[in-house]
Amino acid sequence: MKSTTVRRMALAIATTTALTGLAACSSGDSGGSGKDDRTSGSGKGTTRVSPIAALRSAEKSTDAADSARVESTTVMGSMMSMTADGALGWADGITGTVTIEYTGGTLADNMRQLGTTSMEARYLPDAYYAKMGEEFAEQAGGKHWIRYDYDDLADLAGGSGAYLKDQMQNTTPNQSVKLLLASGDVKKVGEEKVRGENATHYSGTVDVADLAGKNSSLTASQLADLKKQLDQAGVTTETVDIWVNDQDLLVKKVEKGRMATGDLTQTAYYSDYGVKVSAEEPPAGDTEDFKKLLEKQGGTVAGTTS
């Protein structure tokens, strides 16, 4: 395999693996064990609660839960489609282990060249790790794991890299509800079933760049850079739908938008809130640092795009 392919795959995996973590914690994720939601007051009591008040309660309850099992599906136009299954915690940054399966798109085609379309991702507070196949290891000094330091990701792509680092280290699932609250376009859709259980459905439209400004610690220049990159990618607004159970916990999330490469759709289900989460750092002797890998393959971290 050519060195440029190794570098390109490492970069693509950096983006999509991080996206899986962000799906759990910043984009409106959910839990797949919902029951009746009290927020409407129907069937549970006489008090009727507004969507804003209901979402504020869900924000607090979800944040306090600290962990959950996640099951998600993501499609990013013609670039890729993937599924993710695992458990993630957010008590102190994102931690946990997730199995990712690339099911379609150009990224899946490239992964097949590495002999596998499945990958294990481990999230730790300062970095995340991606386990690759044997063919990739042959091109990376025999090491199977890539370590992505969040500081290096911040250097990778200007504003978007800085935003990625900020979200991976600081964002908790309740940010998804804050996103909907901040949109100014929240409405209650109704009572619906989520995997056989009752839940209340809320929906809204959000401005992606505005989200970054309200839910990150980026500087003005980083935000300007991020907005430029989002515009170039064709990402402007997204619709966010969430479902909340009777414990004020998210049980489902659907996020839809447009990209230059096609439609972006992400659906996530959460269950077992409070589940014990563990993620061990892979053996150092079997791990290659992302930054060093790029340097060995003839690239640099800052501004690398190939």
CSV table of C-alpha atoms in Angstrom, one decimal:
chain,number,residue,atom,x,y,z
A,1,MET,CA,0.0,0.0,0.0
A,2,LYS,CA,1.3,3.5,-0.9
A,3,SER,CA,2.3,5.7,2.0
A,4,THR,CA,-0.2,8.4,0.8
A,5,THR,CA,-3.0,5.8,1.3
A,6,VAL,CA,-1.8,5.1,4.8
A,7,ARG,CA,-1.7,8.8,5.6
A,8,ARG,CA,-5.1,9.4,4.0
A,9,MET,CA,-6.7,6.5,5.9
A,10,ALA,CA,-5.2,7.7,9.2
A,11,LEU,CA,-6.8,11.1,8.6
A,12,ALA,CA,-10.2,9.8,7.6
A,13,ILE,CA,-10.2,7.5,10.6
A,14,ALA,CA,-9.3,10.4,12.8
A,15,THR,CA,-12.4,12.3,11.6
A,16,THR,CA,-15.0,9.5,11.6
A,17,THR,CA,-13.8,7.8,14.9
A,18,ALA,CA,-14.0,11.2,16.6
A,19,LEU,CA,-17.4,11.7,15.1
A,20,THR,CA,-18.6,8.5,16.8
A,21,GLY,CA,-17.7,9.9,20.1
A,22,LEU,CA,-19.3,13.2,19.4
A,23,ALA,CA,-22.4,11.4,18.4
A,24,ALA,CA,-22.6,10.2,21.9
A,25,CYS,CA,-21.9,13.4,23.6
A,26,SER,CA,-22.5,16.5,21.6
A,27,SER,CA,-25.0,15.9,18.8
A,28,GLY,CA,-28.1,14.9,20.7
A,29,ASP,CA,-27.6,11.3,21.6
A,30,SER,CA,-30.1,9.0,23.1
A,31,GLY,CA,-30.9,6.0,25.1
A,32,GLY,CA,-32.8,3.0,23.8
A,33,SER,CA,-34.8,2.1,26.9
A,34,GLY,CA,-37.3,4.9,27.0
A,35,LYS,CA,-40.7,4.8,28.7
A,36,ASP,CA,-43.5,7.2,29.1
A,37,ASP,CA,-42.4,10.8,29.2
A,38,ARG,CA,-43.9,13.1,31.8
A,39,THR,CA,-43.2,16.3,30.0
A,40,SER,CA,-46.5,16.6,28.3
A,41,GLY,CA,-48.5,15.8,31.3
A,42,SER,CA,-50.7,13.3,29.3
A,43,GLY,CA,-51.3,10.0,31.1
A,44,LYS,CA,-49.0,10.9,33.9
A,45,GLY,CA,-50.6,13.7,35.8
A,46,THR,CA,-52.4,17.0,35.4
A,47,THR,CA,-49.4,19.3,35.1
A,48,ARG,CA,-48.5,20.3,31.6
A,49,VAL,CA,-44.9,21.2,31.0
A,50,SER,CA,-43.6,23.3,28.1
A,51,PRO,CA,-41.1,21.8,25.7
A,52,ILE,CA,-38.4,24.3,27.0
A,53,ALA,CA,-39.0,23.2,30.6
A,54,ALA,CA,-39.0,19.6,29.6
A,55,LEU,CA,-35.8,19.8,27.7
A,56,ARG,CA,-34.1,21.7,30.6
A,57,SER,CA,-35.0,18.8,32.9
A,58,ALA,CA,-33.7,16.3,30.3
A,59,GLU,CA,-30.5,18.2,30.0
A,60,LYS,CA,-29.8,17.9,33.8
A,61,SER,CA,-30.8,14.3,34.1
A,62,THR,CA,-28.7,13.1,31.1
A,63,ASP,CA,-25.7,15.0,32.3
A,64,ALA,CA,-25.9,13.4,35.7
A,65,ALA,CA,-26.2,9.9,34.3
A,66,ASP,CA,-22.4,9.8,33.5
A,67,SER,CA,-22.5,6.9,31.1
A,68,ALA,CA,-24.6,4.8,28.7
A,69,ARG,CA,-24.5,2.2,26.0
A,70,VAL,CA,-24.6,3.6,22.5
A,71,GLU,CA,-25.7,2.2,19.2
A,72,SER,CA,-25.5,4.5,16.2
A,73,THR,CA,-25.6,4.6,12.4
A,74,THR,CA,-24.0,7.4,10.4
A,75,VAL,CA,-24.0,8.3,6.7
A,76,MET,CA,-21.9,11.1,5.3
A,77,GLY,CA,-22.8,11.3,1.7
A,78,SER,CA,-20.7,9.3,-0.7
A,79,MET,CA,-17.7,9.4,1.8
A,80,MET,CA,-18.9,6.7,4.1
A,81,SER,CA,-21.5,5.0,6.1
A,82,MET,CA,-20.8,3.2,9.4
A,83,THR,CA,-22.3,1.7,12.5
A,84,ALA,CA,-21.0,1.9,16.1
A,85,ASP,CA,-21.8,-0.2,19.2
A,86,GLY,CA,-20.3,0.2,22.6
A,87,ALA,CA,-20.4,2.0,25.9
A,88,LEU,CA,-19.2,5.6,26.7
A,89,GLY,CA,-18.9,7.7,29.8
A,90,TRP,CA,-18.6,11.4,30.2
A,91,ALA,CA,-17.9,12.0,33.9
A,92,ASP,CA,-14.4,13.2,33.1
A,93,GLY,CA,-14.1,13.7,29.4
A,94,ILE,CA,-15.2,10.9,27.0
A,95,THR,CA,-14.1,7.4,27.9
A,96,GLY,CA,-15.2,4.0,26.7
A,97,THR,CA,-14.8,1.4,24.0
A,98,VAL,CA,-16.8,1.2,20.7
A,99,THR,CA,-16.7,-1.2,17.8
A,100,ILE,CA,-17.1,0.6,14.4
A,101,GLU,CA,-18.1,-1.1,11.2
A,102,TYR,CA,-17.6,0.7,7.9
A,103,THR,CA,-20.5,-0.4,5.7
A,104,GLY,CA,-20.3,1.7,2.6
A,105,GLY,CA,-18.8,4.6,0.7
A,106,THR,CA,-15.2,5.4,-0.3
A,107,LEU,CA,-13.9,4.9,3.2
A,108,ALA,CA,-15.2,1.4,3.4
A,109,ASP,CA,-13.6,0.6,0.1
A,110,ASN,CA,-10.3,1.9,1.4
A,111,MET,CA,-10.7,-0.1,4.6
A,112,ARG,CA,-11.2,-3.3,2.6
A,113,GLN,CA,-7.7,-2.7,1.2
A,114,LEU,CA,-6.5,-3.0,4.7
A,115,GLY,CA,-8.2,-6.4,5.1
A,116,THR,CA,-11.0,-5.3,7.4
A,117,THR,CA,-13.9,-3.0,7.6
A,118,SER,CA,-14.3,-3.3,11.4
A,119,MET,CA,-12.3,-1.3,13.9
A,120,GLU,CA,-12.1,-1.0,17.7
A,121,ALA,CA,-12.0,2.5,19.1
A,122,ARG,CA,-11.0,3.4,22.7
A,123,TYR,CA,-11.7,6.8,24.1
A,124,LEU,CA,-9.6,8.3,26.9
A,125,PRO,CA,-9.6,11.8,28.3
A,126,ASP,CA,-6.5,13.0,26.5
A,127,ALA,CA,-6.6,10.8,23.3
A,128,TYR,CA,-8.4,8.1,21.5
A,129,TYR,CA,-7.0,4.9,19.9
A,130,ALA,CA,-8.0,3.1,16.8
A,131,LYS,CA,-7.1,-0.6,16.2
A,132,MET,CA,-6.3,-1.4,12.6
A,133,GLY,CA,-5.9,-4.6,10.6
A,134,GLU,CA,-2.8,-6.6,9.8
A,135,GLU,CA,-2.2,-5.0,6.4
A,136,PHE,CA,-2.2,-1.6,7.9
A,137,ALA,CA,0.2,-2.8,10.6
A,138,GLU,CA,2.6,-3.9,7.9
A,139,GLN,CA,2.7,-0.3,6.6
A,140,ALA,CA,3.0,1.1,10.1
A,141,GLY,CA,6.0,-0.7,11.6
A,142,GLY,CA,4.0,-3.7,12.7
A,143,LYS,CA,1.9,-1.7,15.2
A,144,HIS,CA,-1.9,-2.3,15.2
A,145,TRP,CA,-3.0,0.8,17.2
A,146,ILE,CA,-3.0,4.5,16.2
A,147,ARG,CA,-3.0,7.0,19.1
A,148,TYR,CA,-4.8,10.3,18.3
A,149,ASP,CA,-3.7,13.0,20.8
A,150,TYR,CA,-6.4,15.7,21.0
A,151,ASP,CA,-3.8,18.4,20.9
A,152,ASP,CA,-2.5,17.0,17.5
A,153,LEU,CA,-6.1,16.9,16.2
A,154,ALA,CA,-6.4,20.6,17.1
A,155,ASP,CA,-3.3,21.3,14.9
A,156,LEU,CA,-4.7,19.1,12.1
A,157,ALA,CA,-7.3,21.3,10.5
A,158,GLY,CA,-7.5,24.8,11.9
A,159,GLY,CA,-10.8,25.7,13.4
A,160,SER,CA,-12.4,22.3,12.9
A,161,GLY,CA,-9.5,20.6,14.6
A,162,ALA,CA,-9.7,23.0,17.6
A,163,TYR,CA,-13.5,22.4,17.8
A,164,LEU,CA,-13.0,18.7,17.7
A,165,LYS,CA,-10.5,18.8,20.5
A,166,ASP,CA,-12.8,21.0,22.6
A,167,GLN,CA,-15.8,18.8,22.1
A,168,MET,CA,-14.0,15.5,22.7
A,169,GLN,CA,-12.6,16.8,26.0
A,170,ASN,CA,-15.4,18.9,27.4
A,171,THR,CA,-18.7,18.1,25.9
A,172,THR,CA,-21.3,16.0,27.7
A,173,PRO,CA,-24.6,14.5,26.3
A,174,ASN,CA,-26.7,17.3,27.8
A,175,GLN,CA,-25.1,19.6,25.2
A,176,SER,CA,-27.4,18.0,22.7
A,177,VAL,CA,-30.4,19.3,24.6
A,178,LYS,CA,-28.7,22.7,25.0
A,179,LEU,CA,-28.3,22.8,21.3
A,180,LEU,CA,-32.0,22.4,20.7
A,181,LEU,CA,-32.8,24.9,23.4
A,182,ALA,CA,-30.4,27.5,21.9
A,183,SER,CA,-31.8,27.0,18.4
A,184,GLY,CA,-35.0,29.0,19.2
A,185,ASP,CA,-36.9,26.6,17.1
A,186,VAL,CA,-38.0,23.9,19.5
A,187,LYS,CA,-41.3,22.1,19.2
A,188,LYS,CA,-42.9,19.1,20.7
A,189,VAL,CA,-43.9,16.6,17.9
A,190,GLY,CA,-45.8,14.2,20.0
A,191,GLU,CA,-45.8,10.9,21.9
A,192,GLU,CA,-44.1,8.0,19.9
A,193,LYS,CA,-42.7,4.6,20.3
A,194,VAL,CA,-38.9,4.1,20.6
A,195,ARG,CA,-38.1,0.4,20.3
A,196,GLY,CA,-41.4,-0.6,21.7
A,197,GLU,CA,-41.5,2.0,24.5
A,198,ASN,CA,-43.2,5.3,24.9
A,199,ALA,CA,-41.2,8.6,24.5
A,200,THR,CA,-41.8,12.2,23.8
A,201,HIS,CA,-40.4,13.5,20.5
A,202,TYR,CA,-38.9,17.1,20.2
A,203,SER,CA,-37.5,18.7,17.0
A,204,GLY,CA,-35.7,21.8,15.9
A,205,THR,CA,-33.4,23.3,13.3
A,206,VAL,CA,-29.9,24.5,14.3
A,207,ASP,CA,-27.2,26.6,12.7
A,208,VAL,CA,-24.0,24.5,12.9
A,209,ALA,CA,-21.6,27.4,13.1
A,210,ASP,CA,-23.7,29.0,15.8
A,211,LEU,CA,-23.6,25.7,17.7
A,212,ALA,CA,-19.8,25.8,17.7
A,213,GLY,CA,-19.8,29.3,19.1
A,214,LYS,CA,-22.3,28.5,21.9
A,215,ASN,CA,-20.9,25.2,22.9
A,216,SER,CA,-17.1,25.5,22.8
A,217,SER,CA,-14.2,27.6,24.0
A,218,LEU,CA,-12.8,28.5,20.6
A,219,THR,CA,-11.3,31.9,20.0
A,220,ALA,CA,-12.8,34.3,17.5
A,221,SER,CA,-10.3,33.4,14.8
A,222,GLN,CA,-10.8,29.6,15.4
A,223,LEU,CA,-14.6,30.1,15.0
A,224,ALA,CA,-14.1,32.1,11.8
A,225,ASP,CA,-11.9,29.4,10.4
A,226,LEU,CA,-14.4,26.7,11.4
A,227,LYS,CA,-17.3,28.6,9.8
A,228,LYS,CA,-15.3,28.9,6.6
A,229,GLN,CA,-14.5,25.2,6.6
A,230,LEU,CA,-18.2,24.3,7.2
A,231,ASP,CA,-19.3,26.6,4.3
A,232,GLN,CA,-16.8,24.8,2.0
A,233,ALA,CA,-18.1,21.5,3.1
A,234,GLY,CA,-21.6,22.6,2.4
A,235,VAL,CA,-22.7,22.3,6.0
A,236,THR,CA,-24.9,25.1,7.2
A,237,THR,CA,-28.0,24.0,9.1
A,238,GLU,CA,-29.2,20.7,10.6
A,239,THR,CA,-32.4,19.3,11.9
A,240,VAL,CA,-32.2,17.6,15.3
A,241,ASP,CA,-34.8,15.3,16.7
A,242,ILE,CA,-34.6,13.8,20.1
A,243,TRP,CA,-36.9,11.5,22.1
A,244,VAL,CA,-37.0,11.6,25.9
A,245,ASN,CA,-38.2,8.9,28.3
A,246,ASP,CA,-40.1,9.2,31.7
A,247,GLN,CA,-36.8,9.5,33.5
A,248,ASP,CA,-35.9,12.6,31.5
A,249,LEU,CA,-33.2,10.8,29.7
A,250,LEU,CA,-32.6,10.9,25.9
A,251,VAL,CA,-33.6,7.6,24.2
A,252,LYS,CA,-33.1,8.5,20.5
A,253,LYS,CA,-31.5,11.1,18.3
A,254,VAL,CA,-31.8,11.7,14.6
A,255,GLU,CA,-29.6,14.5,13.1
A,256,LYS,CA,-29.9,15.4,9.4
A,257,GLY,CA,-28.1,17.9,7.2
A,258,ARG,CA,-26.5,18.5,3.8
A,259,MET,CA,-22.8,18.3,2.8
A,260,ALA,CA,-21.1,18.9,-0.5
A,261,THR,CA,-20.7,15.1,-0.8
A,262,GLY,CA,-24.4,14.4,-0.1
A,263,ASP,CA,-26.8,14.0,2.8
A,264,LEU,CA,-25.5,13.6,6.4
A,265,THR,CA,-27.7,11.5,8.6
A,266,GLN,CA,-26.9,10.2,12.1
A,267,THR,CA,-29.2,8.1,14.3
A,268,ALA,CA,-28.3,7.0,17.8
A,269,TYR,CA,-29.9,5.0,20.5
A,270,TYR,CA,-28.9,4.8,24.2
A,271,SER,CA,-29.6,2.4,26.9
A,272,ASP,CA,-28.3,1.3,30.3
A,273,TYR,CA,-27.6,4.8,31.7
A,274,GLY,CA,-25.0,4.6,34.5
A,275,VAL,CA,-23.4,1.4,33.0
A,276,LYS,CA,-19.8,0.8,34.1
A,277,VAL,CA,-17.4,2.0,31.4
A,278,SER,CA,-13.8,1.0,31.0
A,279,ALA,CA,-11.2,1.8,28.4
A,280,GLU,CA,-7.6,0.6,28.8
A,281,GLU,CA,-4.7,2.2,27.0
A,282,PRO,CA,-3.3,-0.2,24.4
A,283,PRO,CA,0.3,-1.6,24.9
A,284,ALA,CA,2.8,1.1,24.0
A,285,GLY,CA,4.8,-1.4,22.0
A,286,ASP,CA,1.8,-2.0,19.7
A,287,THR,CA,0.8,1.7,19.3
A,288,GLU,CA,1.9,4.3,16.8
A,289,ASP,CA,1.4,7.9,17.5
A,290,PHE,CA,-0.7,9.6,14.8
A,291,LYS,CA,1.7,12.6,14.5
A,292,LYS,CA,4.7,10.3,14.2
A,293,LEU,CA,2.9,8.2,11.6
A,294,LEU,CA,2.3,11.2,9.4
A,295,GLU,CA,5.9,12.3,9.8
A,296,LYS,CA,7.2,8.8,8.8
A,297,GLN,CA,4.8,8.8,5.8
A,298,GLY,CA,6.1,12.2,4.6
A,299,GLY,CA,3.4,14.4,6.0
A,300,THR,CA,3.0,16.9,8.9
A,301,VAL,CA,0.1,17.3,11.3
A,302,ALA,CA,-0.7,20.9,10.6
A,303,GLY,CA,-2.5,21.3,7.3
A,304,THR,CA,-2.2,17.7,6.2
A,305,THR,CA,-5.0,16.8,3.8
A,306,SER,CA,-3.8,13.9,1.7
